[in-house]
Coordinates of C-alpha atoms in Angstrom, one line a residue:
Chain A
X1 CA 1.2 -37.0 14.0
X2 CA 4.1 -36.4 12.2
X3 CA 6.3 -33.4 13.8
X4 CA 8.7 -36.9 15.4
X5 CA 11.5 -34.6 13.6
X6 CA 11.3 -31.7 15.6
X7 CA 14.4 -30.3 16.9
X8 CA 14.3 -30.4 20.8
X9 CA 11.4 -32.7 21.1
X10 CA 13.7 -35.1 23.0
X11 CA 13.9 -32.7 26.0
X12 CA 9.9 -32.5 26.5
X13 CA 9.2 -29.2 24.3
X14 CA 6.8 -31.3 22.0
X15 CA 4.4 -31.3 25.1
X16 CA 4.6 -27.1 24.7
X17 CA 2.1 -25.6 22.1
X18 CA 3.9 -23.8 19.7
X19 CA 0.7 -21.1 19.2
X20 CA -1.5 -21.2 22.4
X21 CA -4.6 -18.8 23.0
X22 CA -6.6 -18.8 26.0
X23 CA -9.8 -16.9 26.3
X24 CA -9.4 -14.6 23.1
X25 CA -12.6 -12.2 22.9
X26 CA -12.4 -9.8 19.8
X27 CA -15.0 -6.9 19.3
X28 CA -15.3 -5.1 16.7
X29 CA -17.0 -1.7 17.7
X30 CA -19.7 -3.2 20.3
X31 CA -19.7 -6.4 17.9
X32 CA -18.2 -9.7 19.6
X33 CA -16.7 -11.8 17.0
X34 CA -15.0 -14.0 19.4
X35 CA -16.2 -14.8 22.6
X36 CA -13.6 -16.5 24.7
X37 CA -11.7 -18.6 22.6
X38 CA -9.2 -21.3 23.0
X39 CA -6.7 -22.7 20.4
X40 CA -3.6 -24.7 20.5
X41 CA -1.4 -25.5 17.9
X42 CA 1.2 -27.7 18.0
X43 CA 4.2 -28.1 16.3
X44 CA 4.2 -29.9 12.6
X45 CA 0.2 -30.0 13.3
X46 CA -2.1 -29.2 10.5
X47 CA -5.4 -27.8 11.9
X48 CA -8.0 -26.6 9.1
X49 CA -10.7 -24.1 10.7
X50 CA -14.4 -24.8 9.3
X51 CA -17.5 -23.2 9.7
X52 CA -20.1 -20.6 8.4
X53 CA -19.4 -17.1 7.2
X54 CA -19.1 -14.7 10.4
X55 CA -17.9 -17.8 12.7
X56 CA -15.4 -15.7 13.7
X57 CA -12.4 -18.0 11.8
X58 CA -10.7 -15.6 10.2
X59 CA -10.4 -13.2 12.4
X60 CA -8.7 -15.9 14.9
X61 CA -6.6 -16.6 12.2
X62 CA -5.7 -12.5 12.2
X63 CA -5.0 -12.9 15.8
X64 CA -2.7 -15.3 15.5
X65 CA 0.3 -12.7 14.1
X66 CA -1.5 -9.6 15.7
X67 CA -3.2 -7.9 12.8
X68 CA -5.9 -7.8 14.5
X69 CA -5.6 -7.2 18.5
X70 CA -7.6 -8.8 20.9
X71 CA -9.5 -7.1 23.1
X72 CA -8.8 -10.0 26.3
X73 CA -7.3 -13.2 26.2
X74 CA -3.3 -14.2 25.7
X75 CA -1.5 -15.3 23.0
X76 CA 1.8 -17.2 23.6
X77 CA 4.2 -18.1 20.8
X78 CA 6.6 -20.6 21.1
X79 CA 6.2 -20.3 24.9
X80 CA 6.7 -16.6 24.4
X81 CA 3.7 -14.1 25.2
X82 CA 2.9 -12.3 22.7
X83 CA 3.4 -8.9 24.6
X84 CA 2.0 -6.3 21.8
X85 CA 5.0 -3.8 21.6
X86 CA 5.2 -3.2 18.1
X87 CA 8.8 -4.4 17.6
X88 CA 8.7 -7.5 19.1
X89 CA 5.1 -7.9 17.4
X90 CA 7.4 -7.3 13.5
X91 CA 10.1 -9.9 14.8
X92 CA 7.0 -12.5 15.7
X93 CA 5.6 -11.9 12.3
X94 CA 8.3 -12.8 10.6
X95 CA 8.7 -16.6 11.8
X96 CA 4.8 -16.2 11.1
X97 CA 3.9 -16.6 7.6
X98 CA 0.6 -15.8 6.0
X99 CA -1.4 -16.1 2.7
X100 CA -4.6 -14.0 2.1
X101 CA -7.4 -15.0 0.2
X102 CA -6.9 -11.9 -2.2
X103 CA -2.9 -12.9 -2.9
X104 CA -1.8 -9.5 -1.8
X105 CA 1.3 -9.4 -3.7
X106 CA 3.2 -6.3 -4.4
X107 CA 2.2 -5.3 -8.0
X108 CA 5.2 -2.6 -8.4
X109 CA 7.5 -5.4 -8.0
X110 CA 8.7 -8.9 -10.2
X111 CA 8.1 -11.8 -8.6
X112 CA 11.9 -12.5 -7.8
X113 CA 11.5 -9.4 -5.7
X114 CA 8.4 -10.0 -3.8
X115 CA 10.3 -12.9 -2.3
X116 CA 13.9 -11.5 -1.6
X117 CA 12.3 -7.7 0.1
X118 CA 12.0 -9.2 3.7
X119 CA 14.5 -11.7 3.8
X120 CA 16.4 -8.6 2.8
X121 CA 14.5 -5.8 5.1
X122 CA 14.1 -8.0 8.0
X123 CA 16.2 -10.8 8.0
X124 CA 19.1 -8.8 6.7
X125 CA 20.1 -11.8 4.6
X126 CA 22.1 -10.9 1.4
X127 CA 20.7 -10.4 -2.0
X128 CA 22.4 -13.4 -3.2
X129 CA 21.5 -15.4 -0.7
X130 CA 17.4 -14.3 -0.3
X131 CA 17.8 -14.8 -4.3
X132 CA 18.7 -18.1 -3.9
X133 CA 16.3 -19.0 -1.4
X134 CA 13.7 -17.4 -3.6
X135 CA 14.6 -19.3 -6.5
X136 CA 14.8 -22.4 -5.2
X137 CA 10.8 -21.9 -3.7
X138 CA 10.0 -21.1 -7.1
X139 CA 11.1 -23.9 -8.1
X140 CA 8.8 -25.7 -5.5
X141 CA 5.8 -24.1 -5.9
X142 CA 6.2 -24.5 -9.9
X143 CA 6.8 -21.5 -11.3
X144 CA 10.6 -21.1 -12.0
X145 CA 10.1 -19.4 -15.0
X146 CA 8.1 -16.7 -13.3
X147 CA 10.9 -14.7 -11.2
X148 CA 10.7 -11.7 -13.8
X149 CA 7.5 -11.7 -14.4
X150 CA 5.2 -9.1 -12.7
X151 CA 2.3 -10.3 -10.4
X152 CA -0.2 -8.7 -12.8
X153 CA 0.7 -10.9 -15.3
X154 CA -0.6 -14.1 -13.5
X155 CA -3.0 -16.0 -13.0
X156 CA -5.4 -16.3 -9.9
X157 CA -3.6 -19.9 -9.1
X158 CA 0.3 -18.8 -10.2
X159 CA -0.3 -15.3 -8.2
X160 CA -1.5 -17.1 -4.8
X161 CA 1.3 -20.2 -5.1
X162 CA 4.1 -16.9 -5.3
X163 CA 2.4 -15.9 -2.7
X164 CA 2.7 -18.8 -0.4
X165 CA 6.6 -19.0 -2.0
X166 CA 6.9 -15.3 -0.6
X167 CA 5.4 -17.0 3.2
X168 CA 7.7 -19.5 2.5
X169 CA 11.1 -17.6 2.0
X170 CA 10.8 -16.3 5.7
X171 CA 11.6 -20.0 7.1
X172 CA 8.5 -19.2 9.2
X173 CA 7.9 -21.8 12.1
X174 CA 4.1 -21.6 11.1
X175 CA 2.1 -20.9 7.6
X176 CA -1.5 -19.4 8.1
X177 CA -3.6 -19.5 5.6
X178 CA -6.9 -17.2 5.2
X179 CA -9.1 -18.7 2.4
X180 CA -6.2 -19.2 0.5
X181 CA -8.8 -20.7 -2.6
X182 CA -11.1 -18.6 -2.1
X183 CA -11.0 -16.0 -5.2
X184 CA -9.6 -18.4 -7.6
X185 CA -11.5 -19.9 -10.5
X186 CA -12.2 -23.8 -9.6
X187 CA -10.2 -25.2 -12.3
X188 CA -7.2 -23.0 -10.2
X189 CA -7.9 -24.3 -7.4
X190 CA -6.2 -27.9 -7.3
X191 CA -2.7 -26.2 -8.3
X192 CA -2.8 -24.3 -5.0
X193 CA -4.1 -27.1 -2.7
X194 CA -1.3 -29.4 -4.1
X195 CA 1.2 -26.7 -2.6
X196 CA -0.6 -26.9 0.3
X197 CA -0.4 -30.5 0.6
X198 CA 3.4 -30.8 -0.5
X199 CA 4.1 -28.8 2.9
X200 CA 1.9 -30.3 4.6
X201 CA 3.6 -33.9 4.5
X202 CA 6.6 -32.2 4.6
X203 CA 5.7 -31.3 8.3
X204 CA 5.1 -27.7 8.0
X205 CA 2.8 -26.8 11.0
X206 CA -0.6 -25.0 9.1
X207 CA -3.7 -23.3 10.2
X208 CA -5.8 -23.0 7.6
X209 CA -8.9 -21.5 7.1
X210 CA -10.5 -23.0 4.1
X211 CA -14.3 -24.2 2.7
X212 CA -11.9 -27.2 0.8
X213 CA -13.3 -29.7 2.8
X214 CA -11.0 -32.7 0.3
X215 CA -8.4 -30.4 1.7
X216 CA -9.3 -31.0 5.5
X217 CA -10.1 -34.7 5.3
X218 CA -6.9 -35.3 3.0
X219 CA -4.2 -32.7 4.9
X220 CA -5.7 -32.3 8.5
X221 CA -4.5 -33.7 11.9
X222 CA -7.2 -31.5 13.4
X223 CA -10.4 -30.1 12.3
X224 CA -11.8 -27.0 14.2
X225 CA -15.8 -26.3 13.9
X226 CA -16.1 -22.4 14.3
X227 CA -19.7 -20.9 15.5
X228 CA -21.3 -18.6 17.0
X229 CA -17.9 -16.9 17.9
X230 CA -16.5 -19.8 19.4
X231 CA -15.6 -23.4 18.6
X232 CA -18.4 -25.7 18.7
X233 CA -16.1 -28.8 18.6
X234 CA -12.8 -30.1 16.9
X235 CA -11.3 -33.3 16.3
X236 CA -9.5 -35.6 13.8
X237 CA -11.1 -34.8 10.4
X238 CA -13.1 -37.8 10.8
X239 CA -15.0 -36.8 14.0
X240 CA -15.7 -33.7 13.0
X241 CA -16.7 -34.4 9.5
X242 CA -18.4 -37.5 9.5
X243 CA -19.5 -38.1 13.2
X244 CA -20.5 -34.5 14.4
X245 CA -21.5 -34.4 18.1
X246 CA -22.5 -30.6 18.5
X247 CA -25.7 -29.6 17.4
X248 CA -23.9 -26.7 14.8
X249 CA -21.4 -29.5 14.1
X250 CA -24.1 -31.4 12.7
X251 CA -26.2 -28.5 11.2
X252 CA -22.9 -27.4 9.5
X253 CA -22.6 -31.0 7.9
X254 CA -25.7 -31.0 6.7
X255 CA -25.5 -27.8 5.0
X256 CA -22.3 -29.0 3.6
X257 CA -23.6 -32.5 1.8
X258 CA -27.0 -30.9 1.3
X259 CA -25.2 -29.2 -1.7
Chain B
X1 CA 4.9 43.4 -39.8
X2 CA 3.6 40.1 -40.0
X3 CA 2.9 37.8 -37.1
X4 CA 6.1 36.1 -37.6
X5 CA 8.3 39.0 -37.2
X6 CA 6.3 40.2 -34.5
X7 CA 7.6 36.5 -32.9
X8 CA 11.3 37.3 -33.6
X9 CA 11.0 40.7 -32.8
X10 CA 10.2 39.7 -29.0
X11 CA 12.0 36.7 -28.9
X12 CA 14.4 38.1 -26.5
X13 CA 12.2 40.0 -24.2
X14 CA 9.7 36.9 -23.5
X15 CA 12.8 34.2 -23.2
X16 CA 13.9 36.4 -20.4
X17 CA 10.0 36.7 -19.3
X18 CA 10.2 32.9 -19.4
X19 CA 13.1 32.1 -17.5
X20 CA 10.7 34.4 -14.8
X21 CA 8.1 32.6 -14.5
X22 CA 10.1 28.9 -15.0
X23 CA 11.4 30.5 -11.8
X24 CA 8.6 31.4 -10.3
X25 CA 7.1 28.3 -10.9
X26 CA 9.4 25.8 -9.4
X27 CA 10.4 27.9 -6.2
X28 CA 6.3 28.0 -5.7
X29 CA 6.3 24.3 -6.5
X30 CA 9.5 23.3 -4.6
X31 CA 7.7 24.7 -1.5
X32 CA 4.2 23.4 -2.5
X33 CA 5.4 19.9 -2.6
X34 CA 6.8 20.5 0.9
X35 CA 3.7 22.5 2.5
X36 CA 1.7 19.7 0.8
X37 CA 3.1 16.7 1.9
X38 CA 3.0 17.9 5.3
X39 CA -0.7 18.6 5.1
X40 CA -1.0 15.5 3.5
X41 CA 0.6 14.0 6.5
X42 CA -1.5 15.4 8.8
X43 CA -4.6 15.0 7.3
X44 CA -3.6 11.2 7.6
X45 CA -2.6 11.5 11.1
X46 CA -3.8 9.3 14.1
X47 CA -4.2 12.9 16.5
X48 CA -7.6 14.5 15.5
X49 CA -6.2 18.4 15.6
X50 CA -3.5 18.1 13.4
X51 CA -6.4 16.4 11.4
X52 CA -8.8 19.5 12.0
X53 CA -6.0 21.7 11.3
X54 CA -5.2 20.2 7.5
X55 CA -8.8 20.0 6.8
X56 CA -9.1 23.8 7.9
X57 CA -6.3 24.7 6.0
X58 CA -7.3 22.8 2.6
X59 CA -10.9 24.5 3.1
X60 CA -9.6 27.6 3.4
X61 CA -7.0 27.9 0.4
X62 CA -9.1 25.7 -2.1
X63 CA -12.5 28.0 -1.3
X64 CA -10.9 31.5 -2.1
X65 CA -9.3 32.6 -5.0
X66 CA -5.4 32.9 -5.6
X67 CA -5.5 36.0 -6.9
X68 CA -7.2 37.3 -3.6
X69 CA -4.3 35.1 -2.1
X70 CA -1.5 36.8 -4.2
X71 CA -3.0 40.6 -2.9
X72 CA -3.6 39.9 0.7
X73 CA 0.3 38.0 1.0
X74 CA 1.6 41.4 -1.1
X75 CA -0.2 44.0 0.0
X76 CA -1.2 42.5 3.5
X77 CA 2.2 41.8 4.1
X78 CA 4.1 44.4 3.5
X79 CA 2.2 46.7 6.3
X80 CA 4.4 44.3 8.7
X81 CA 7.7 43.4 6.2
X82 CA 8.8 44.4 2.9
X83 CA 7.9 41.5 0.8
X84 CA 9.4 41.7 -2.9
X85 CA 6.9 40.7 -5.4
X86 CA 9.0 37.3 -7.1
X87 CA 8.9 36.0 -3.3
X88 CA 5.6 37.0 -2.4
X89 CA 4.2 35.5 -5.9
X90 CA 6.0 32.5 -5.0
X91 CA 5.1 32.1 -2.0
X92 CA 1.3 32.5 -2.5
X93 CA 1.6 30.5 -5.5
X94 CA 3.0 27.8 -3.3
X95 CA 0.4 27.9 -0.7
X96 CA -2.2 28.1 -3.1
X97 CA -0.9 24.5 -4.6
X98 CA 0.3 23.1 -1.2
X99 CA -3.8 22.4 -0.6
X100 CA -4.3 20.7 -3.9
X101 CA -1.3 18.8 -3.7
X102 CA -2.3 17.5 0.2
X103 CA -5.4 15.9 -1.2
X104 CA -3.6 14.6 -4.0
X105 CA -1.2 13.1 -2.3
X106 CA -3.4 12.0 0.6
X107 CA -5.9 10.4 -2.1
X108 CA -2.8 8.7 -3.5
X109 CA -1.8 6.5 -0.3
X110 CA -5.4 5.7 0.6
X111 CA -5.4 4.2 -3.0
X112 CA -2.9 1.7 -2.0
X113 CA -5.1 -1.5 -1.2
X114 CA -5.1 -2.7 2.7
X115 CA -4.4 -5.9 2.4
X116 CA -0.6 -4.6 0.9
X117 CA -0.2 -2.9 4.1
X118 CA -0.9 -6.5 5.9
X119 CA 0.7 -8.8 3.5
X120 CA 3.7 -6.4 4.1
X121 CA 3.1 -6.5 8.2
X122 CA 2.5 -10.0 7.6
X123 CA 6.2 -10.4 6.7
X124 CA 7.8 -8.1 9.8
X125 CA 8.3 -5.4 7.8
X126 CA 8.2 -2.6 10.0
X127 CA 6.0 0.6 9.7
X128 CA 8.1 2.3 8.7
X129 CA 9.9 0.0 6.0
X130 CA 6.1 -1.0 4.7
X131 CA 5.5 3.0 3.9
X132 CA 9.1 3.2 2.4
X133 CA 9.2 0.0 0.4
X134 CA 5.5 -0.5 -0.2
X135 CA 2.8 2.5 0.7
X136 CA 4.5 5.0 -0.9
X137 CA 6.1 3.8 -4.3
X138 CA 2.4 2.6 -4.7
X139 CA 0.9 5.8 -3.7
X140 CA 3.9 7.8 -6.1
X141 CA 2.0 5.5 -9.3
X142 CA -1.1 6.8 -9.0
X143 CA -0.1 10.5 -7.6
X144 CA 2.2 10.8 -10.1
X145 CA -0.2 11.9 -13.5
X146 CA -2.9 14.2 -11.1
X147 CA 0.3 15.8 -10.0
X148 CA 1.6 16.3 -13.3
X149 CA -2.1 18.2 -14.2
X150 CA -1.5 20.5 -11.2
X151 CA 1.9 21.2 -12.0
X152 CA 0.3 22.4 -15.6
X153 CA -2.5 24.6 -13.6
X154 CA 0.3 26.0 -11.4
X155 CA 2.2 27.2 -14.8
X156 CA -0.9 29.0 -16.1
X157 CA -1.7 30.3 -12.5
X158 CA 1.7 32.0 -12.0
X159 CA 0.4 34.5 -14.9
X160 CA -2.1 36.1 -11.9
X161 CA 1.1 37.6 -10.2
X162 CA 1.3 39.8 -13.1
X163 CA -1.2 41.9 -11.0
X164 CA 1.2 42.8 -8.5
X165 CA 3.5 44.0 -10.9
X166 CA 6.1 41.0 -11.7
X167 CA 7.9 41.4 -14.6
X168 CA 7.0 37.8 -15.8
X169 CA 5.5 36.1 -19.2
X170 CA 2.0 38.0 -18.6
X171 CA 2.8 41.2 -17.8
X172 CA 5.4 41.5 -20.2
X173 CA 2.5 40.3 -22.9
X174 CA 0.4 43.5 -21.5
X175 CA 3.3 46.0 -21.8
X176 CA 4.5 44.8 -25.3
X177 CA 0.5 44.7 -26.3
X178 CA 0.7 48.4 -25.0
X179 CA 3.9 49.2 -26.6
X180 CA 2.8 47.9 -30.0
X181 CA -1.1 48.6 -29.8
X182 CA -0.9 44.9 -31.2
X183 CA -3.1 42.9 -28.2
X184 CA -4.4 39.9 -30.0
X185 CA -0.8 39.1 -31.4
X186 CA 0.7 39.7 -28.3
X187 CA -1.3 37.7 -26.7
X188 CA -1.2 34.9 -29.0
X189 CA 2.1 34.9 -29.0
X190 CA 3.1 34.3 -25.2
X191 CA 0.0 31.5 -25.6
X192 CA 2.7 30.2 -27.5
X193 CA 5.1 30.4 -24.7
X194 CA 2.9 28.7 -22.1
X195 CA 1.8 26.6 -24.6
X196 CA 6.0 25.5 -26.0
X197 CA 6.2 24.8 -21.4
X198 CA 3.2 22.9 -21.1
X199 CA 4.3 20.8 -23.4
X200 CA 7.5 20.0 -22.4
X201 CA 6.2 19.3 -18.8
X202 CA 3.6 16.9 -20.3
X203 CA 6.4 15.1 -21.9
X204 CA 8.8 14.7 -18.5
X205 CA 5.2 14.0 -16.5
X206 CA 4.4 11.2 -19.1
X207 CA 8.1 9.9 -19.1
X208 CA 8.3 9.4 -15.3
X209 CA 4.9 7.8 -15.6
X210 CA 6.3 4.9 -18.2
X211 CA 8.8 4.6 -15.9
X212 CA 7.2 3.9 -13.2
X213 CA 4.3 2.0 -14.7
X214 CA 6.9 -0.9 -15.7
X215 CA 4.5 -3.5 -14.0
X216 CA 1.4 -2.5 -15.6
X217 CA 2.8 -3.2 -19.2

């Protein structure tokens, strides 16, 4: 694993999970969608969550930054329950960041400002300085030239990299990402899962839920098999892709090459 | 006297009938915009009753007519206190627009996709910061051109408190028609009138709208 440059990890906090749920259950209406579900996450890890459609593995990804609340179960950050008051709930979001599968980028605003509203809002950093920041991700996701454009004017692959630049300008401690490939065209794809990867081996700590599977054998420290509203078994991408223990682990993988 | 000298002729008397009902129209606005975003409010609200209440409330004004409106405020009211007939024009005029404005403006935030609302969230904005910085300049885009329409309606509608009497664009069309046993050119001409304000409002409306519609172009 590569999180040996974590801050503190001399004193024993590596050992600590930075995301830890126990025993999650979500319902929707009389609906379970998860059913008593345990996931750690530990600092600089990259865990991918697989599985069919109505697995449950976005909505433990929604969990994750409360927007949407379990019904039982707890959810500690950085050691820190996750009590669900809403102000302490806004402060955990924002060392939380997050990337939908539909972009979700503010249309009424250039791209400059869809990256420098929260640093501004919430972490009361300056306009200078949250323009700097923002410029400089810009730079890293490649699209430099793109600060005065509006979202609107993108494309499927630019829109979604801003929007992982947007995650990024927080300095989160944690980047989820929710089918972050999803609605692009394939020939968009790559340009977004080479973002990905760039953070990736620079040690960002990821939970992703993605169908990419290049992505999970390539980016991955830990593969998570989603059914039935739990997880039927995780591993190192290897395990869990290529030597499948569960029954749904191996169903799943057959589904997969079958195609 | 041709139609054009009929035009000069009551120039004078129909820009002061003007200035009436721009009056008119913008205190009954002012307050409709008020009234109406309240409604709107509550028709959005988490606490079923205040719900109940807005639905009642837009049921109520938007199935009966204004003029009925206009007579029960005037004539209603002033069995309790003495109403003058600009206020009580205005007033009813501005209930009668607070409902349409409440669905407008309610129709305008749920227009605004979710996910905004969690991408926003997703960031720690607040509730509070996501409606200011996010919900509603989204919602103000597309409430802005519907609003514009009823602000249009609300300058034809003002003509019905005529029938109580006020001295405003209509009635002063019905006297001079009256007066001058000339109807159809009377009539014609403060079409003009509404017509010359209609016009200009259009133009603000679709100026604001450019505006505002910066990231669309």
């Amino acid at each position: 694993m590569k999180n040996d440059e974590t801050p503190g990890s001399a004193d024993g906090r590596q050992s600590e999970p930075l995301i830890e749920m126990r025993d999650i259950v979500k319902k929707f209406g009389r609906t379970v969608v998860l059913d008593g579900v345990d996931l750690e996450v530990h600092r600089g890890e990259v865990v991918v969550l697989i599985g069919p459609s109505g697995a449950g593995k976005s909505t433990l990804l929604r969990c994750i930054n409360g927007l949407e609340r379990i019904n039982s179960g707890t959810i500690r950050f950085n050691g820190q329950d996750m009590s669900y008051r809403e102000k302490d709930l806004n402060r955990i979001r924002s060392r939380i960041g997050m990337v939908f599968q539909s972009f979700n980028l503010f249309p009424h605003l250039k791209v400059i400002d869809n990256l420098t509203m929260a640093q501004v809002d919430v972490l009361g950093r300056s306009k200078d300085e949250a323009r700097d920041r923002a410029e400089r991700l810009l730079e890293r996701v490649g699209l430099p030239d793109k600060a005065q454009a509006y979202p609107d004017s993108l494309s499927g692959g630019q829109q979604q990299r801003v929007a992982i630049a947007r995650a990024l300008a927080m300095d989160p401690e944690v980047m989820l990402f929710d089918e972050p490939t999803s609605a692009l065209d394939p020939e968009l794809v790559g340009e977004v899962l080479h973002v990905m990867r760039g953070l990736a081996e620079d040690g960002m700590t990821m939970v992703a839920v993605t169908h990419e599977m290049r992505f999970a054998r390539r980016a991955a420290d830990r593969v998570v098999l989603m059914a039935d509203h739990g997880i039927a078994e995780e591993g190192t991408p290897e395990q869990v892709l290529e030597h499948p223990t569960s029954e749904r682990g191996q169903a799943f993988l057959a589904e997969l090459t079958d195609d | 006297m041709s139609f054009y000298d009929y035009l000069v002729d009551t120039a004078p008397i129909f820009l002061e009938a003007t200035w009436v009902t721009l009056r008119l129209t913008a205190v009954a606005l002012v307050f409709a915009m008020l009234l109406g975003s309240v409604v709107a409010a509550m028709s959005m609200s988490s606490v079923a009753v205040l719900r109940w209440i807005a639905t009642g409330f837009i049921g109520l004004i938007r199935g009966t007519p204004l003029i009925a409106q206009i007579f029960v405020l005037y004539f209603g009211i002033a069995e309790i206190i003495t109403l003058d007939k600009f206020w009580a024009g205005a007033i009813a005029l501005g209930i009668h627009n607070a409902a349409y404005i409440a669905e407008i403006i309610r129709s305008g935030f749920q227009s605004v996709p979710r996910g905004l609302d969690e991408a926003s969230r997703s960031l720690g904005m607040s509730r509070t910061k996501t409606l200011r910085r996010v919900r509603a300049p989204l919602a103000l885009r597309a409430i802005l051109p519907v609003l514009g329409s009823q602000f249009i309606i609300a300058v034809k509608d003002s003509s019905l408190v005529a029938f109580i009497g006020m001295q405003e664009l209509f009635l002063t069309a019905r006297n001079e028609a009256a007066s001058t046993y000339e109807p159809l050119t009377m009539y014609l001409i403060v079409s003009l009138y509404y017509l010359a304000i209609v016009l200009v409002l259009t133009f603000l409306v679709g100026r604001l709208e450019h505006r505002l519609s910066a990231h669309r172009r």
